[in-house]
mmCIF file of C-alpha atoms in Angstrom:
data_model
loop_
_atom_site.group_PDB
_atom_site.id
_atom_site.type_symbol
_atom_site.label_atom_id
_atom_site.label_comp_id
_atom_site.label_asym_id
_atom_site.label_seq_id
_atom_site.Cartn_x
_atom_site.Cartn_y
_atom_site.Cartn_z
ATOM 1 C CA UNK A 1 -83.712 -110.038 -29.728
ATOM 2 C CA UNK A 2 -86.745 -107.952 -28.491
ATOM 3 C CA UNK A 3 -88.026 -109.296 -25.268
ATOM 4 C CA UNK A 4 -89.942 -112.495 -25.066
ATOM 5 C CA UNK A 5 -92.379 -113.150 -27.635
ATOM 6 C CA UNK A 6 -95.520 -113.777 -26.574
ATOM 7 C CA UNK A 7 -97.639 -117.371 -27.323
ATOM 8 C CA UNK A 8 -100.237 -116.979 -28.970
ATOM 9 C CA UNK A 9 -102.627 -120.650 -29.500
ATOM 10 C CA UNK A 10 -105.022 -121.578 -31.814
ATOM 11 C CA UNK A 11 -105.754 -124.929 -33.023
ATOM 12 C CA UNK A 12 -106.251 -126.409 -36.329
ATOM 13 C CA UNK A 13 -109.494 -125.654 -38.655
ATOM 14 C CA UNK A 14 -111.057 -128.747 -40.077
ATOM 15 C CA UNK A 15 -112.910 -128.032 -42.879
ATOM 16 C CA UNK A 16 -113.104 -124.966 -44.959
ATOM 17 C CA UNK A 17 -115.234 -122.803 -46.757
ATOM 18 C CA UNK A 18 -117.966 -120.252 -45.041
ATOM 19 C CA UNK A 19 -119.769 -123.830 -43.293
ATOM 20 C CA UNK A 20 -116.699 -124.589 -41.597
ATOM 21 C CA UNK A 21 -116.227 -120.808 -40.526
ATOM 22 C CA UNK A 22 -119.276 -120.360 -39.317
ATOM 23 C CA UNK A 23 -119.032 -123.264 -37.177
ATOM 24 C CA UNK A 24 -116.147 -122.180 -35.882
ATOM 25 C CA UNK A 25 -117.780 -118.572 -34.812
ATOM 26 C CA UNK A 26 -120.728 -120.371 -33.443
ATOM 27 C CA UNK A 27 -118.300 -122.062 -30.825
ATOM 28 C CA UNK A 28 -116.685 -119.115 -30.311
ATOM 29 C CA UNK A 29 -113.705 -119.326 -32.411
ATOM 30 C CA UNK A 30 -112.620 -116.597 -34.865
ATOM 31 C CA UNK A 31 -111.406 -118.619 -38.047
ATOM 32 C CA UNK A 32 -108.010 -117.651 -39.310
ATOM 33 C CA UNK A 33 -105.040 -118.959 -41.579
ATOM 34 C CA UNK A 34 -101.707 -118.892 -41.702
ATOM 35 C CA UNK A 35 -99.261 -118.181 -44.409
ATOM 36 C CA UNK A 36 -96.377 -117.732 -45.881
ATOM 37 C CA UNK A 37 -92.912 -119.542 -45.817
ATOM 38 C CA UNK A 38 -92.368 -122.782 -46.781
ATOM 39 C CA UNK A 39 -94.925 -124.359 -45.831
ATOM 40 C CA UNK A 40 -98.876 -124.648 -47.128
ATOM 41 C CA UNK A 41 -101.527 -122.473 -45.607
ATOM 42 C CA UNK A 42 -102.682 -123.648 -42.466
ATOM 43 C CA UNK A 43 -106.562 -122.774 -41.610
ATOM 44 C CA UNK A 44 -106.835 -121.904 -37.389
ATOM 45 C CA UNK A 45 -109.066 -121.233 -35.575
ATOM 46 C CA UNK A 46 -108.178 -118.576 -32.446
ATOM 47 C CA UNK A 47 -110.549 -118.056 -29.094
ATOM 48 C CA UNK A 48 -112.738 -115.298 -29.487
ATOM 49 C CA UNK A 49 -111.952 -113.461 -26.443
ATOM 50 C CA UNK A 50 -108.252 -113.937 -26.798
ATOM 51 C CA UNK A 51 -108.314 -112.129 -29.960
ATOM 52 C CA UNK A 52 -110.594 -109.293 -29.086
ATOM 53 C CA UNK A 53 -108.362 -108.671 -25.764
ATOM 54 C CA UNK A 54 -105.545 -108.688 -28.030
ATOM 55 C CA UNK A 55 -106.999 -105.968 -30.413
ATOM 56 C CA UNK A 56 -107.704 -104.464 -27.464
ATOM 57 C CA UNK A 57 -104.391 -103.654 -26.615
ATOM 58 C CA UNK A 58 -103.272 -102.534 -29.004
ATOM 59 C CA UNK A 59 -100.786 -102.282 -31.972
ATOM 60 C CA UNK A 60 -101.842 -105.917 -32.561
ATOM 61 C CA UNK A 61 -100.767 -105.484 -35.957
ATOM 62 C CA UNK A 62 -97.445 -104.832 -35.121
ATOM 63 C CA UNK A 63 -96.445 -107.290 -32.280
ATOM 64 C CA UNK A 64 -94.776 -110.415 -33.444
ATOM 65 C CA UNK A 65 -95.930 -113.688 -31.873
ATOM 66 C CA UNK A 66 -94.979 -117.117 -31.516
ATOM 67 C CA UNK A 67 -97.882 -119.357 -32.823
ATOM 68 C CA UNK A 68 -98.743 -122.576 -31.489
ATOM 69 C CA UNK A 69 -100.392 -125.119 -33.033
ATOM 70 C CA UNK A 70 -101.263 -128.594 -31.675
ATOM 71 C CA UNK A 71 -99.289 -130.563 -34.098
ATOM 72 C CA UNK A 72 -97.068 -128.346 -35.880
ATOM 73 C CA UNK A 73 -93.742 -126.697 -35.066
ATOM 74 C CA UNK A 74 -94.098 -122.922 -33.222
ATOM 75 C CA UNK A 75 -93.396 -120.360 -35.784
ATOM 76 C CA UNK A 76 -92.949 -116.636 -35.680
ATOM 77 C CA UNK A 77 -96.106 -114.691 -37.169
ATOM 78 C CA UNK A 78 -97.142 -111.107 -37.693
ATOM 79 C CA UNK A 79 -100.908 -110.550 -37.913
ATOM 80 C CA UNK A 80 -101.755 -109.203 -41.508
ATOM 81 C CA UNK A 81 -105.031 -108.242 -41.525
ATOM 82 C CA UNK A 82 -108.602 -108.849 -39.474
ATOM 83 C CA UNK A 83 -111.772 -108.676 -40.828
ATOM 84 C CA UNK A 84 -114.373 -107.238 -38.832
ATOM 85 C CA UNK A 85 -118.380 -107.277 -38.368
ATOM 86 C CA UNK A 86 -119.673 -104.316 -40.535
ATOM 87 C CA UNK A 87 -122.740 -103.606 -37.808
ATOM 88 C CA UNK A 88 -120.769 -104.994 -34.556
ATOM 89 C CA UNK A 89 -116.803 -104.448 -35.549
ATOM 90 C CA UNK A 90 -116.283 -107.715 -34.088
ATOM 91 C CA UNK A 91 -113.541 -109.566 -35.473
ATOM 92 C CA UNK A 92 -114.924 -112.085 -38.285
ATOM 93 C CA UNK A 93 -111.371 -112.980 -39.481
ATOM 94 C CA UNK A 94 -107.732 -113.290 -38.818
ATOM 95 C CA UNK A 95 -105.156 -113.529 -41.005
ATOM 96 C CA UNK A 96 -101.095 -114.044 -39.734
ATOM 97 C CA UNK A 97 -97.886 -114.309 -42.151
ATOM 98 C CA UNK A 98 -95.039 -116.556 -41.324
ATOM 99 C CA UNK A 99 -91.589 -114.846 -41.180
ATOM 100 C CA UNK A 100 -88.661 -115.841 -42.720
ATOM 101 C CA UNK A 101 -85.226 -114.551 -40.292
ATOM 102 C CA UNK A 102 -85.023 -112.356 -43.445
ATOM 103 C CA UNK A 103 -88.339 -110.821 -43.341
ATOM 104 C CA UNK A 104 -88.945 -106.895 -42.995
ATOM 105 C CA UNK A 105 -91.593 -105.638 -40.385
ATOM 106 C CA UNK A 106 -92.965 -102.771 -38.742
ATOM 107 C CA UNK A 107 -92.471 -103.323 -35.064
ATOM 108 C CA UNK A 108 -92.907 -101.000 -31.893
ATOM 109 C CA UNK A 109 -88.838 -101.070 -29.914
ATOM 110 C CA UNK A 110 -89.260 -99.618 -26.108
ATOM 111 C CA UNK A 111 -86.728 -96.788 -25.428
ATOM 112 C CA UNK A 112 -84.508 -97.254 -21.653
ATOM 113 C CA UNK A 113 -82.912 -94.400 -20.386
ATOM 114 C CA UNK A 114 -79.192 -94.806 -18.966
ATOM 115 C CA UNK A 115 -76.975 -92.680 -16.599
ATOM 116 C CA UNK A 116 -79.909 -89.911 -15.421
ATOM 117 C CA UNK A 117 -77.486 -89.673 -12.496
ATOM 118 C CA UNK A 118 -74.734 -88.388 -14.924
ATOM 119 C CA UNK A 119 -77.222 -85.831 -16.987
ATOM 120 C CA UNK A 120 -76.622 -82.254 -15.292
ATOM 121 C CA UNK A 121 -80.158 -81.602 -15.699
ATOM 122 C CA UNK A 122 -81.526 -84.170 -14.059
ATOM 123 C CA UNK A 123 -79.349 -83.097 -10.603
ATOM 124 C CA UNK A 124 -80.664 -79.512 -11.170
ATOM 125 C CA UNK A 125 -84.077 -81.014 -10.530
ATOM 126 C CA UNK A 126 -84.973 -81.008 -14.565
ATOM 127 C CA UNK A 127 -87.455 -83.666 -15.821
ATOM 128 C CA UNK A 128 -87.389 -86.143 -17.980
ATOM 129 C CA UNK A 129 -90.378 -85.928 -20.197
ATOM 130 C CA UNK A 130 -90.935 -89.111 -22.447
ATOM 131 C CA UNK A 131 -92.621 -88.327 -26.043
ATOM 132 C CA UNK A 132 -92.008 -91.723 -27.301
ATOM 133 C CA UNK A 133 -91.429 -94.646 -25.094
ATOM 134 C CA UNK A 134 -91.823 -96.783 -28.097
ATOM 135 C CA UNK A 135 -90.412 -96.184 -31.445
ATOM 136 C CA UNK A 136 -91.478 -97.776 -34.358
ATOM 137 C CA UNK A 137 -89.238 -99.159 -36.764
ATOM 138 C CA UNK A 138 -89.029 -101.788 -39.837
ATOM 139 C CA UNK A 139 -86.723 -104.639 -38.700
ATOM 140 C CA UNK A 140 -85.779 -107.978 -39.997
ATOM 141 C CA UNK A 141 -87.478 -110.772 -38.304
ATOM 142 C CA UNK A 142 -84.183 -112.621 -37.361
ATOM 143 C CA UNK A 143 -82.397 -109.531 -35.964
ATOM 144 C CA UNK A 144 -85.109 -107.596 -33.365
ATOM 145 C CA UNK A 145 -83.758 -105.373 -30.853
ATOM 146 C CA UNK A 146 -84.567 -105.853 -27.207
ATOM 147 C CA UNK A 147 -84.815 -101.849 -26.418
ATOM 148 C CA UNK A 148 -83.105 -98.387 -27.972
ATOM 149 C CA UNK A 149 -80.865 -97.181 -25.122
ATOM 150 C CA UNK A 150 -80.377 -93.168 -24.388
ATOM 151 C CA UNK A 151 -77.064 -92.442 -22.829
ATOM 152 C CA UNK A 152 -78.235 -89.681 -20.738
ATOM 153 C CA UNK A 153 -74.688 -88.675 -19.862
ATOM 154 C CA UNK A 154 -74.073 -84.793 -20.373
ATOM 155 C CA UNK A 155 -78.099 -83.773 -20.932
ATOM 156 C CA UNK A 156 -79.171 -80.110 -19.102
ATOM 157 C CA UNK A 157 -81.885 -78.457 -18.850
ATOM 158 C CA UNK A 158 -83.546 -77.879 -22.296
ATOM 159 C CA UNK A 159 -81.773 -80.205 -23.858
ATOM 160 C CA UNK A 160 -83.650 -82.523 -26.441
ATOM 161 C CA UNK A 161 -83.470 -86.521 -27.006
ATOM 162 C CA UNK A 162 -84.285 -86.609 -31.157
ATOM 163 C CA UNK A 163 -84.292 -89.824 -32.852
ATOM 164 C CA UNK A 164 -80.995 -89.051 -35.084
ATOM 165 C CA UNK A 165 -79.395 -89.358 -31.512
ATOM 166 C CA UNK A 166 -79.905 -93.200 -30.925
ATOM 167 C CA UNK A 167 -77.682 -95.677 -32.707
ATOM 168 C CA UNK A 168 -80.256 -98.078 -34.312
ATOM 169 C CA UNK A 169 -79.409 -101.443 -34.066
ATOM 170 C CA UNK A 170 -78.122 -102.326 -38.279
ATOM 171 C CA UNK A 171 -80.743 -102.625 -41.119
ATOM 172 C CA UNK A 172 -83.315 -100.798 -38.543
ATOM 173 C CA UNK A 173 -85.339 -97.772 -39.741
ATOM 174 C CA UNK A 174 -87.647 -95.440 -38.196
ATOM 175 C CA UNK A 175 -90.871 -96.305 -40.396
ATOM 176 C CA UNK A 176 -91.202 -91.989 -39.780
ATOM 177 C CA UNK A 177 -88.887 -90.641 -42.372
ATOM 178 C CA UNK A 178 -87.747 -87.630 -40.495
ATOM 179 C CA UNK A 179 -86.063 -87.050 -37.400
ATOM 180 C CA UNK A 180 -88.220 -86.640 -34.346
ATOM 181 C CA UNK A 181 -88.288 -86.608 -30.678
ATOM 182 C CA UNK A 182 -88.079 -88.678 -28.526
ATOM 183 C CA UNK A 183 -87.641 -87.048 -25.465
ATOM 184 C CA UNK A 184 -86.464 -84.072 -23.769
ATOM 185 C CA UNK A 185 -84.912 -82.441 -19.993
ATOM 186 C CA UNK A 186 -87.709 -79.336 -18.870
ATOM 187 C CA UNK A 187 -86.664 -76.935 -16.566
ATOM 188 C CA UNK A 188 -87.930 -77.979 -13.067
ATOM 189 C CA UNK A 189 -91.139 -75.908 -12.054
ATOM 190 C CA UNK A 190 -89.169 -73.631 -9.599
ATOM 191 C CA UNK A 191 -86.672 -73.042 -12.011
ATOM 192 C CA UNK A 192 -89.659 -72.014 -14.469
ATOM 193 C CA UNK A 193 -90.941 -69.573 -11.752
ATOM 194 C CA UNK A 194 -87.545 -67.771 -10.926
ATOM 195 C CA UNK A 195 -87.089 -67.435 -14.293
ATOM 196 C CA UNK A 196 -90.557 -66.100 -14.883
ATOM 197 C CA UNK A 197 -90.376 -63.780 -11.943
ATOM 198 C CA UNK A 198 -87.020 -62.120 -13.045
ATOM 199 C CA UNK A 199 -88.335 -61.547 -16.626
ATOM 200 C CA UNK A 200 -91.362 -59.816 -15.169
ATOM 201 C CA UNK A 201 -88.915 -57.306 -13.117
ATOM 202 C CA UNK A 202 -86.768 -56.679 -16.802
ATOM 203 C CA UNK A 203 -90.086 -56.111 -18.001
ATOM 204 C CA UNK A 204 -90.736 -53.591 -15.215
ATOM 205 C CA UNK A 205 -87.349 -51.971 -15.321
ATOM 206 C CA UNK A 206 -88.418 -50.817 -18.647
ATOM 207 C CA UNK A 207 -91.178 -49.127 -18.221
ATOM 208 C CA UNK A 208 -90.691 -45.810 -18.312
ATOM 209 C CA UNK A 209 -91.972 -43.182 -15.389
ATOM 210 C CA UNK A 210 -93.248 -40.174 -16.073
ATOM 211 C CA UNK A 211 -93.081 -37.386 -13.237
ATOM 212 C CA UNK A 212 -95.387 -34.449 -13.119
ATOM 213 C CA UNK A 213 -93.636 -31.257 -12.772
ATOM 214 C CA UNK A 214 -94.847 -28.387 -9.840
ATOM 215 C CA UNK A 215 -98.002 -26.037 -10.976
ATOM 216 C CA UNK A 216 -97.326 -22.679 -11.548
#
């Protein structure tokens, strides 16, 4: 299971319709509902400031939370869309889906690193350099993966980390349908410069001389 879901509170919407919303904005609330499952719709209202720090952060969208609700059981929710302020791009609107242990979603996995000490590149001074920390992959709700591990074991200089070379945890996809990198070993900056300084004396082995001969 990935990590530890975050809470995320709101509390229950009395009232609906655009009255009750705007009440809810003018006590800075962001009205909401939540759907999906087996149970009714259930109209929330979320702090205003929560939300926009959320958005914030980023990949809001994809980040599954654990929504609490005075009164009702916690249950696992993906935001599904947020409606914003046309002039101000405030959020207006919030809308989450309830998911099923069944349920397929887009979801950002961090990558860990393993056994640097055993990659020959790393103890020739080589870098790791990260392209994707986080992948993004469809999962099912009931079967999220804490992290992708790379087994670093074996990796020199050059070498490169694509995403055909992680086992995936089952019934996970990239949502990128081709293989990519993830990572990769670089040659350590004096490496780069010894290498750079014996192609420049190839270079000037072969240029040719040309030697005047004696004047008559």
């Amino acid at each position: 299971m990935a990590g530890e879901i975050p809470d995320f509170h709101a509390e229950v919407r009395t009232g609906t319709g655009k009255g009750a919303a705007r009440q809810a904005r003018r006590a800075g609330m962001v009205p909401g509902i939540v759907f999906g499952g087996d149970a009714d719709p259930l109209p929330i209202n979320v702090p205003f400031n929560v939300l926009l720090k959320a958005l914030k952060a980023g990949r809001f969208k994809s980040t599954l939370l654990n929504m609490k609700v005075e009164g009702h059981d916690d249950v696992r929710v993906i935001c599904r869309d947020v409606q914003r302020h046309v002039v101000k791009d405030l959020p207006t609107h919030v809308d989450f889906m309830r998911l099923r242990r069944t349920t397929k979603i887009n979801l950002f996995i961090p990558v860990e690193f393993i056994n640097e000490e055993e990659a020959p590149g790393i103890k020739r001074g080589g870098v790791l350099t990260t392209v994707r920390p986080e992948v993004e992959l469809v999962v099912t709700a009931g079967d999220i993966p804490e992290k992708l591990v790379v087994d670093m074991t074996g990796l020199d200089v050059g070498d490169t980390i694509n995403i055909s070379d992680i086992t995936l945890p089952a019934g996970a996809k990239p949502t990128i349908d081709r293989d990519f990198v993830v990572a990769n070993i670089s040659a350590p900056s004096g490496l780069k410069s010894s290498e750079n300084e014996e192609d420049e004396a190839v270079d000037a082995a072969d240029v040719p001389t040309t030697e005047q001969g004696d004047d008559a």
